[in-house]
PDB file of C-alpha atoms in Angstrom:
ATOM      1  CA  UNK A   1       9.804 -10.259 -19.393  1.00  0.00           C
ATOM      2  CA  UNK A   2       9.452  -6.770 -20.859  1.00  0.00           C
ATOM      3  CA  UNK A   3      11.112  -3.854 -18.738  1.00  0.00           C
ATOM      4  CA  UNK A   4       9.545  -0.110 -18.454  1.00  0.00           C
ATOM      5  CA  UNK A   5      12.258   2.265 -16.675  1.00  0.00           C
ATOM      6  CA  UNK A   6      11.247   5.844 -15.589  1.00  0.00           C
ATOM      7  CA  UNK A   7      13.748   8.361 -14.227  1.00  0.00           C
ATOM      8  CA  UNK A   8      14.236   9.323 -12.029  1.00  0.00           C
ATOM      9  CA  UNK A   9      13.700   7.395  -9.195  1.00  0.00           C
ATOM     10  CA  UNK A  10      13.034  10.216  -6.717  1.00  0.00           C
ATOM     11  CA  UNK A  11      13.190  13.958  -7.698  1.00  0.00           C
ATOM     12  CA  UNK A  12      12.973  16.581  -4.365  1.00  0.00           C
ATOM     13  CA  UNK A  13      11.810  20.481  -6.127  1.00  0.00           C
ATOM     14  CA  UNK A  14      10.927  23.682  -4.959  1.00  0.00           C
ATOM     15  CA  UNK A  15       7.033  25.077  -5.337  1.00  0.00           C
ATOM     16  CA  UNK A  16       6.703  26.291  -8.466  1.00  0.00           C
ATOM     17  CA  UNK A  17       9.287  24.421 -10.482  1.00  0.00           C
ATOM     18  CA  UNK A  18       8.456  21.944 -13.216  1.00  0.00           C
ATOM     19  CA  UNK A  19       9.610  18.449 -13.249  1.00  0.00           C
ATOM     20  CA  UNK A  20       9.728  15.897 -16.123  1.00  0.00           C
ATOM     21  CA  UNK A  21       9.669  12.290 -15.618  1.00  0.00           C
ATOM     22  CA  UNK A  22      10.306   9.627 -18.603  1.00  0.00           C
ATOM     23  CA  UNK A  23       8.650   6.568 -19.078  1.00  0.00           C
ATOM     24  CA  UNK A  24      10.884   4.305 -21.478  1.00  0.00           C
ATOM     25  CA  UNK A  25       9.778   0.705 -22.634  1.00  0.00           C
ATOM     26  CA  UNK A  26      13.567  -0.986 -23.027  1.00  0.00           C
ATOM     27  CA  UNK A  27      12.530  -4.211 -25.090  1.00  0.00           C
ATOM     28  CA  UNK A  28       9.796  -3.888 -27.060  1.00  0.00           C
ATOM     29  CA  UNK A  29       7.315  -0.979 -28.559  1.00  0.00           C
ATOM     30  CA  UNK A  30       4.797   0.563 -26.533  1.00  0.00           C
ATOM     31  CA  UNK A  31       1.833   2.035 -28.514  1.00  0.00           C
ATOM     32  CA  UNK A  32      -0.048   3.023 -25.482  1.00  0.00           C
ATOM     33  CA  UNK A  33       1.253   4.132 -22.164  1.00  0.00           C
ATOM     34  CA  UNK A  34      -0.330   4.925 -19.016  1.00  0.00           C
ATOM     35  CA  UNK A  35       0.641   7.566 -16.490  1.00  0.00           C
ATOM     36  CA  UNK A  36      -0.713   6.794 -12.319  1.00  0.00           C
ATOM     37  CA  UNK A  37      -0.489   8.172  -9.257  1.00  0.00           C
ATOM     38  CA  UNK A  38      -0.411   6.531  -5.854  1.00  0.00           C
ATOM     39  CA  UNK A  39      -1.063   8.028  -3.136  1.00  0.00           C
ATOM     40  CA  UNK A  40       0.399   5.668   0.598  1.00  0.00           C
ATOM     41  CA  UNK A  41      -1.793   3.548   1.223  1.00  0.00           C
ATOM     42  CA  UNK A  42      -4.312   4.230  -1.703  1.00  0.00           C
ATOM     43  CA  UNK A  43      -5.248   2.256  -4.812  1.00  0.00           C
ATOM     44  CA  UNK A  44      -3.172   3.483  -8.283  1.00  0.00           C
ATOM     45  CA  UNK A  45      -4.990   6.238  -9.325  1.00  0.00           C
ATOM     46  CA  UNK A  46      -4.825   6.408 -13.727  1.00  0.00           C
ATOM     47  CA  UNK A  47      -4.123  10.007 -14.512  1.00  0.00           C
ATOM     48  CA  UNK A  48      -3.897   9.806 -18.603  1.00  0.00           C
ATOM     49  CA  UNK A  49      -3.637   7.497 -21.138  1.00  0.00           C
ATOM     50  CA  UNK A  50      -0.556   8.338 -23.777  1.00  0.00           C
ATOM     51  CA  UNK A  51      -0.612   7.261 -27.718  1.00  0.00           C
ATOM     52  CA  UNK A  52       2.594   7.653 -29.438  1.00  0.00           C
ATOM     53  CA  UNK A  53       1.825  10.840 -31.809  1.00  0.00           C
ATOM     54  CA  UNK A  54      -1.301  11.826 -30.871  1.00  0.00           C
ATOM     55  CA  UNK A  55      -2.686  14.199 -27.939  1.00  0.00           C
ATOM     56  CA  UNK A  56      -3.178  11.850 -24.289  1.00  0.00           C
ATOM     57  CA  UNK A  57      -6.213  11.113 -22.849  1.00  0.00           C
ATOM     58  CA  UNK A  58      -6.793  12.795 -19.728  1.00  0.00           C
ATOM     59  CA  UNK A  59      -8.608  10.815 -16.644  1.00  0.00           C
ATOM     60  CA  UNK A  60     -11.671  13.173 -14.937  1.00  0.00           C
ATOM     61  CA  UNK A  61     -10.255  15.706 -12.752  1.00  0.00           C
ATOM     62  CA  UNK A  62      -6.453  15.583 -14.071  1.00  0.00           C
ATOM     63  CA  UNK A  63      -5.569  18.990 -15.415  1.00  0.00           C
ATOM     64  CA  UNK A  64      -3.514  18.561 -18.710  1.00  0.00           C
ATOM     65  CA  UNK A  65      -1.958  22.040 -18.177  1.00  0.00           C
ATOM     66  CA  UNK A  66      -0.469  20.916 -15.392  1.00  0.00           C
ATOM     67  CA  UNK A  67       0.711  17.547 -16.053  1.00  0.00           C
ATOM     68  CA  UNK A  68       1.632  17.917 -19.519  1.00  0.00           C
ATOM     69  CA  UNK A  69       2.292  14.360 -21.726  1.00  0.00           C
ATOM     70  CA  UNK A  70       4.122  13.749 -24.628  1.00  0.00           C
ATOM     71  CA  UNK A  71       4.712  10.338 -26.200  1.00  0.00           C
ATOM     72  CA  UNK A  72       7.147  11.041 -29.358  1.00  0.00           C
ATOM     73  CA  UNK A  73       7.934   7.670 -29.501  1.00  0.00           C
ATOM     74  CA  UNK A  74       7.071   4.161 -29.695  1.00  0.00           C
ATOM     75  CA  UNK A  75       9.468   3.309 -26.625  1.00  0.00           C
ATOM     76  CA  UNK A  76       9.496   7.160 -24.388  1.00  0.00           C
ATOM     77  CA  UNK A  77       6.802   9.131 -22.575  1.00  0.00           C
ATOM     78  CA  UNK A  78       7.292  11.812 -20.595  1.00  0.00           C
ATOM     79  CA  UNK A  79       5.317  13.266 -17.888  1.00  0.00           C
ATOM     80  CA  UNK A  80       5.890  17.281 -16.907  1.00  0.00           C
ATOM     81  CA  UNK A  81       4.410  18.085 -13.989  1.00  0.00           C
ATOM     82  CA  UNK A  82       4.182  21.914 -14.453  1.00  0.00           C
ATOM     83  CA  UNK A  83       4.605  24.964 -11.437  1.00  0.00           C
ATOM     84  CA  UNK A  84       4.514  22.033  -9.081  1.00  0.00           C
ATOM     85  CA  UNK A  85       3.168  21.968  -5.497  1.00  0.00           C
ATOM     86  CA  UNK A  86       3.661  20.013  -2.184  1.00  0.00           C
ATOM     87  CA  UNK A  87       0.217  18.838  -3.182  1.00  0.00           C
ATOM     88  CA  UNK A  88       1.690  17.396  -6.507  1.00  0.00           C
ATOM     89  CA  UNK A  89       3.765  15.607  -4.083  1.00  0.00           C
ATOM     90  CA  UNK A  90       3.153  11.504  -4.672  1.00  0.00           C
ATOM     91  CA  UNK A  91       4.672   8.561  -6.171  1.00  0.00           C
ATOM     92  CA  UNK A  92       3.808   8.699 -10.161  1.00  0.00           C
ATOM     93  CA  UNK A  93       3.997   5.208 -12.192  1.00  0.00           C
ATOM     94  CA  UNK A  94       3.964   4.697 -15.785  1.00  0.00           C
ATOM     95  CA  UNK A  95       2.831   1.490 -17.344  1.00  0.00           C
ATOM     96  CA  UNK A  96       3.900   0.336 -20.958  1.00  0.00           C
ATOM     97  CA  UNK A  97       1.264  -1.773 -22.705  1.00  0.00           C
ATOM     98  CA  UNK A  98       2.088  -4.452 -24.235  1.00  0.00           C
ATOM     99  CA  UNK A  99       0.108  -6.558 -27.137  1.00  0.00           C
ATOM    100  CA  UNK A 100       2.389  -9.709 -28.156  1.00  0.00           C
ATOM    101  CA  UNK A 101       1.133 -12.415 -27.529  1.00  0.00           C
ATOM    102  CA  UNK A 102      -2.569 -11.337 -26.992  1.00  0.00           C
ATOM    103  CA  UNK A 103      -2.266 -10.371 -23.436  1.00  0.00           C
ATOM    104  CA  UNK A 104      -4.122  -6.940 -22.592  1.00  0.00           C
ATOM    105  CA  UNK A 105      -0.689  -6.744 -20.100  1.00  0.00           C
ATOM    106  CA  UNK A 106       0.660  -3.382 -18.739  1.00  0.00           C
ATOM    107  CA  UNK A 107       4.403  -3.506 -17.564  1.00  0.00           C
ATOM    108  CA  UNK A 108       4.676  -0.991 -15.009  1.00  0.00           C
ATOM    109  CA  UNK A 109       7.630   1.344 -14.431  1.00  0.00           C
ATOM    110  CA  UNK A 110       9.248   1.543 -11.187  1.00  0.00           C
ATOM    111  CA  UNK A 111       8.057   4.774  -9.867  1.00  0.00           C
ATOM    112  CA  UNK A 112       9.172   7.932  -9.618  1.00  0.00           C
ATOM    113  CA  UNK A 113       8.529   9.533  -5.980  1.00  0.00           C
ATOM    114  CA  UNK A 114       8.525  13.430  -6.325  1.00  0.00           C
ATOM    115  CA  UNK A 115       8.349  15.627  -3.270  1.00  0.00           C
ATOM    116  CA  UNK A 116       7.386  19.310  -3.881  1.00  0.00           C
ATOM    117  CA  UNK A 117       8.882  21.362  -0.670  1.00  0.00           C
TER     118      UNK A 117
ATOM    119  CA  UNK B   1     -20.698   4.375  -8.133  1.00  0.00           C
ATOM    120  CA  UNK B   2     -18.031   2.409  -9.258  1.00  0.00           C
ATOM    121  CA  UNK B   3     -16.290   0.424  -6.844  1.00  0.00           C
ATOM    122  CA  UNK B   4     -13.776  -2.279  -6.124  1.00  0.00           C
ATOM    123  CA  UNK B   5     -12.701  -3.402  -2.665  1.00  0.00           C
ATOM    124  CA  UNK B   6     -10.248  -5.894  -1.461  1.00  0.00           C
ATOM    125  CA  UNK B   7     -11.146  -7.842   1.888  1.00  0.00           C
ATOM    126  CA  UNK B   8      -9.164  -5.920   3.837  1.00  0.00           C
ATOM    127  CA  UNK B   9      -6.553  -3.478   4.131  1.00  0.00           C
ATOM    128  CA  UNK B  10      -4.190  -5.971   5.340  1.00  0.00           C
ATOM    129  CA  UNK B  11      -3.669 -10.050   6.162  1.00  0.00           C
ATOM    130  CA  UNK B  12      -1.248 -12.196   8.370  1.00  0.00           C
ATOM    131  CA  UNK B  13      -1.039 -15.433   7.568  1.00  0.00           C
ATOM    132  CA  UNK B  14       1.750 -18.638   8.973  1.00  0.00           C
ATOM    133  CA  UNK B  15       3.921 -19.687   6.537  1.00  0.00           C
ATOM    134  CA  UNK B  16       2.655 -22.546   4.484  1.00  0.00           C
ATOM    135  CA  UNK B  17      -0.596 -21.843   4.615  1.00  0.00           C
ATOM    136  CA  UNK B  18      -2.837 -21.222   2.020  1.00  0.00           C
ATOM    137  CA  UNK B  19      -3.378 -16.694   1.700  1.00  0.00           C
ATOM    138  CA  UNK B  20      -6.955 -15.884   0.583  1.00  0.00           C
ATOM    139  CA  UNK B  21      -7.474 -12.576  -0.882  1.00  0.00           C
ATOM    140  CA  UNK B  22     -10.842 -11.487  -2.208  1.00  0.00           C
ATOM    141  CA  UNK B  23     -11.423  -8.659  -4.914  1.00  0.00           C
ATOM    142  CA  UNK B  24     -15.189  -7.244  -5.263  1.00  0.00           C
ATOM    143  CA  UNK B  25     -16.303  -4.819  -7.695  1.00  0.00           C
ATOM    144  CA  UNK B  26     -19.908  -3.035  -8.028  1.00  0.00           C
ATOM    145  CA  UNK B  27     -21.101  -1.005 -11.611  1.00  0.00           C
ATOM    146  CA  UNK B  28     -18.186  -2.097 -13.344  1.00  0.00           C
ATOM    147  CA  UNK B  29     -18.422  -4.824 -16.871  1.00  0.00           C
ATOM    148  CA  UNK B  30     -14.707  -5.794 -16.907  1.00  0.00           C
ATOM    149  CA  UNK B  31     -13.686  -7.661 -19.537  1.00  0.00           C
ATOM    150  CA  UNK B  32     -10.587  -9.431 -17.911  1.00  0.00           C
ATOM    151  CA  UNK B  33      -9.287  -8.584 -14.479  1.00  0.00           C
ATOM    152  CA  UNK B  34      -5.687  -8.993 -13.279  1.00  0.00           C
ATOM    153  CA  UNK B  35      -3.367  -9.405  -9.870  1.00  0.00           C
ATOM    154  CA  UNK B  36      -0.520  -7.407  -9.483  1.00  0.00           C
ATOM    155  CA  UNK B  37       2.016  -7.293  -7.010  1.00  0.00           C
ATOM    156  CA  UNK B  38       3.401  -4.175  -5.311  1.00  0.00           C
ATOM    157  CA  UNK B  39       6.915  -4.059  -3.536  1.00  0.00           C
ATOM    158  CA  UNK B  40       6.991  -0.908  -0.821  1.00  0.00           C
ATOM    159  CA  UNK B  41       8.509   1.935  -3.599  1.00  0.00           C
ATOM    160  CA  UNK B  42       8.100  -0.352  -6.310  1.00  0.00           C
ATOM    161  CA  UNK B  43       5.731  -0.283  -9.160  1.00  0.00           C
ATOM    162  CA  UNK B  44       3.536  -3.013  -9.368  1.00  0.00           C
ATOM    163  CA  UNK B  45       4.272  -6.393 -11.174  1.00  0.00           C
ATOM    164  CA  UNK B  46       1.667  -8.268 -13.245  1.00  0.00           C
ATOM    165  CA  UNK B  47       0.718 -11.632 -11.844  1.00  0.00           C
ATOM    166  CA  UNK B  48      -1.812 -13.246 -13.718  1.00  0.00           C
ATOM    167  CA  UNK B  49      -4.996 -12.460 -15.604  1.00  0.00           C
ATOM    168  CA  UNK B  50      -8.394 -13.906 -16.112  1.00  0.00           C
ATOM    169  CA  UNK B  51     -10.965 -13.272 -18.908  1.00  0.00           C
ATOM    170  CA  UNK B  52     -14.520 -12.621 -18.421  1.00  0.00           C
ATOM    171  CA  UNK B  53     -15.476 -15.988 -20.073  1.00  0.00           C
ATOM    172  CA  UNK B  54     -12.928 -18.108 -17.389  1.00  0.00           C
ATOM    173  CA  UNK B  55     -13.544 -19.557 -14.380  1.00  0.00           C
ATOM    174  CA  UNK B  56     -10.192 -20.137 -13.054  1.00  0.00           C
ATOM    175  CA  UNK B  57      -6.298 -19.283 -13.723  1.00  0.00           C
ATOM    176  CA  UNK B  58      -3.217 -21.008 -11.951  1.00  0.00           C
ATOM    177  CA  UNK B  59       0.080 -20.258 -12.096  1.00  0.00           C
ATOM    178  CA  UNK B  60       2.481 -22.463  -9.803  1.00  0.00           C
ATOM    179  CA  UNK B  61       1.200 -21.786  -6.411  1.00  0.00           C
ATOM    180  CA  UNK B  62      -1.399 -19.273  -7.709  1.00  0.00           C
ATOM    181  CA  UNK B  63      -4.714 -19.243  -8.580  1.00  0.00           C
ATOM    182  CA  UNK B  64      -7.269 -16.404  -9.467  1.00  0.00           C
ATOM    183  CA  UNK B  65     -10.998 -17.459  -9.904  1.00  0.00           C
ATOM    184  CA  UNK B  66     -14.002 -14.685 -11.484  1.00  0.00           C
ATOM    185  CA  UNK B  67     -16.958 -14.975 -10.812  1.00  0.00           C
ATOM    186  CA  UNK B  68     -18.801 -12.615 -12.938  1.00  0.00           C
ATOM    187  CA  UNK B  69     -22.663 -13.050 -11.477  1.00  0.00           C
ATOM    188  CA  UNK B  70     -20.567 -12.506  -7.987  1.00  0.00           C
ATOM    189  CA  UNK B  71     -18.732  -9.866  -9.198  1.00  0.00           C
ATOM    190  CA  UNK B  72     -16.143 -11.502  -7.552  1.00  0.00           C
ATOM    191  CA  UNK B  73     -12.511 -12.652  -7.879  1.00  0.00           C
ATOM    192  CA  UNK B  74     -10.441 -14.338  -5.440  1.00  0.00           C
ATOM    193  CA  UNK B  75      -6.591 -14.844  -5.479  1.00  0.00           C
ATOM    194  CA  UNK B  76      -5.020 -17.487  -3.975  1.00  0.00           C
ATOM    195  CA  UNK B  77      -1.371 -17.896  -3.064  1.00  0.00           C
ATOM    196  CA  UNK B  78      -0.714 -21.997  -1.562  1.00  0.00           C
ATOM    197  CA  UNK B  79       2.057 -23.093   0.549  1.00  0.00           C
ATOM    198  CA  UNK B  80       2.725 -19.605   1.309  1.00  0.00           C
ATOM    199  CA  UNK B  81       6.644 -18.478   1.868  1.00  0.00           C
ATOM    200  CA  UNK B  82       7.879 -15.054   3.661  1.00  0.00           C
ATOM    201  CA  UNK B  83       8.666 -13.987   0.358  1.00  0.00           C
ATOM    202  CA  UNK B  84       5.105 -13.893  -0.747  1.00  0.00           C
ATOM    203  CA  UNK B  85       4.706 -11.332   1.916  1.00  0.00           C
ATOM    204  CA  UNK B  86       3.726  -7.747  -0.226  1.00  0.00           C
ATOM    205  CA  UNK B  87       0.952  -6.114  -1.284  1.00  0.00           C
ATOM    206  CA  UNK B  88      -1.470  -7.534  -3.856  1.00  0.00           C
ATOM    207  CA  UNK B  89      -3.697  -5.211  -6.001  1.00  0.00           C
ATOM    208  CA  UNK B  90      -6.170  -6.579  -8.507  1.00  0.00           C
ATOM    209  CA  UNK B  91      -7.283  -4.358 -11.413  1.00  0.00           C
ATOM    210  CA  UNK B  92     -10.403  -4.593 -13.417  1.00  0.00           C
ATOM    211  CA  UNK B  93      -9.606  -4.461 -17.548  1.00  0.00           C
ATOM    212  CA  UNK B  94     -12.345  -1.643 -18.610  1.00  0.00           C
ATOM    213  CA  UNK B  95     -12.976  -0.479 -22.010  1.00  0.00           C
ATOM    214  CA  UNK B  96      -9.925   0.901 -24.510  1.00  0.00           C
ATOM    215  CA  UNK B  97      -7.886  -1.510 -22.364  1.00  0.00           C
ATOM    216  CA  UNK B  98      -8.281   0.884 -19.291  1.00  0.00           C
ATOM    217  CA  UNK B  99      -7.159  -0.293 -16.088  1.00  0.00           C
ATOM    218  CA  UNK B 100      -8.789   0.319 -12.995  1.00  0.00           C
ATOM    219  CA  UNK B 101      -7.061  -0.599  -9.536  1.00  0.00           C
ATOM    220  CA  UNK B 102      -8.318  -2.015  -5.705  1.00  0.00           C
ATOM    221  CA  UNK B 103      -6.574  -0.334  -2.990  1.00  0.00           C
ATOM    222  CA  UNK B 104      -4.547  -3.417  -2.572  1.00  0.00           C
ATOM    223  CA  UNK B 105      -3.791  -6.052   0.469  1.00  0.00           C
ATOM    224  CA  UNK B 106      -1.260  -6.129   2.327  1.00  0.00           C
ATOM    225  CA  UNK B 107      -0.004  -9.529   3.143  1.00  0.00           C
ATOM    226  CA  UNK B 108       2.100 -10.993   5.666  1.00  0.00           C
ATOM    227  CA  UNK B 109       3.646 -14.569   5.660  1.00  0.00           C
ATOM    228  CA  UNK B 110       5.388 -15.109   8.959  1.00  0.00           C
ATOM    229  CA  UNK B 111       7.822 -17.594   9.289  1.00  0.00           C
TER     230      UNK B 111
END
């Protein structure tokens, strides 16, 4: 089946740093990706939608100073989370969609868990 | 306001026995839902997915019904195994191909 990395895994900052996080789709093109966040014990939460080489489409509530997206590519988004705080402190998932085979199916990353001290 | 629930936070089920888990939604018009599911520090993994027009999906020991007027679907896992045990989000197919996720059940096949 089709494979989304994201690194890194896990990524431990100080308050006030910025941290990027890529979203690659390894076997096929991604038009669209999707950035979440998940929160322990809480449903995925969908931050932004990304189109490769246009501007992403930001979910109520989800500043996009702060978590800044760029999708260059067809196969790599990335995901800046800017001046970060312990709040900013979750697990973030990016999903690749996609279209062969006319299935409206999202291949999900494996996470990146970022803790903000 | 929008809504979707999953029965409960968690279920505990003997192994080989059939798991039951139930996905409601309220002010929502999805056009295909799906069941995903999520490894502890994993993302999630796509399972099936059902269309607005379809009644029921199976896929070996799964099987998803949608019941639209119900606003309904249930997953079904038969002949359940230890390995089954994780949690199981569904996730309603909204416009522009958004996705928007239950909280997810936690099951729990015990041997």
């Amino acid at each position: 089946g089709a494979v989304v990395s994201q690194h890194p895994s896990r990524v431990i900052c100080k308050s006030g740093t910025s941290v990027k996080i890529e979203c690659r789709s390894l076997d096929f093109q991604a038009t669209t990706m999707f950035w979440y966040r998940q929160f322990p014990k809480q449903s995925l939460m969908l931050m932004a939608t990304s189109n490769e080489g246009s501007k992403a489409t930001y979910e109520q509530g989800v500043e996009k100073d702060k978590f800044l997206i760029n999708h260059a590519s067809l196969t790599l988004s990335t995901l800046t989370v800017t001046s970060a705080h312990p709040e900013d402190s979750s697990f973030y998932i990016c999903s690749a969609e996609n279209l062969s085979g006319g299935q409206e199916t999202q291949y999900f990353g494996p996470g990146t868990r970022l803790l903000v001290l | 306001s929008q809504k979707i629930e999953q029965n409960s936070e968690a279920l505990n089920i003997q192994e080989g026995k059939t798991a039951t888990l139930t996905c409601n939604y309220t002010n929502y018009s999805p056009a295909y839902l799906q069941w995903y599911r999520q490894d502890p520090g994993r993302g999630p993994v796509f399972l099936l997915l059902i269309r607005e027009n379809e009644k029921e999906k199976r896929k070996e020991r799964l099987k998803v019904t949608f019941d639209t007027t119900l606003k309904q679907s249930l997953f079904h896992i038969t002949a359940s195994q230890p390995a089954d045990s994780a949690t199981y989000l569904c996730a309603l197919g909204v416009w522009n191909n958004d996705m928007r996720f239950g909280a997810g059940t936690r099951l729990t096949v015990k041997p």
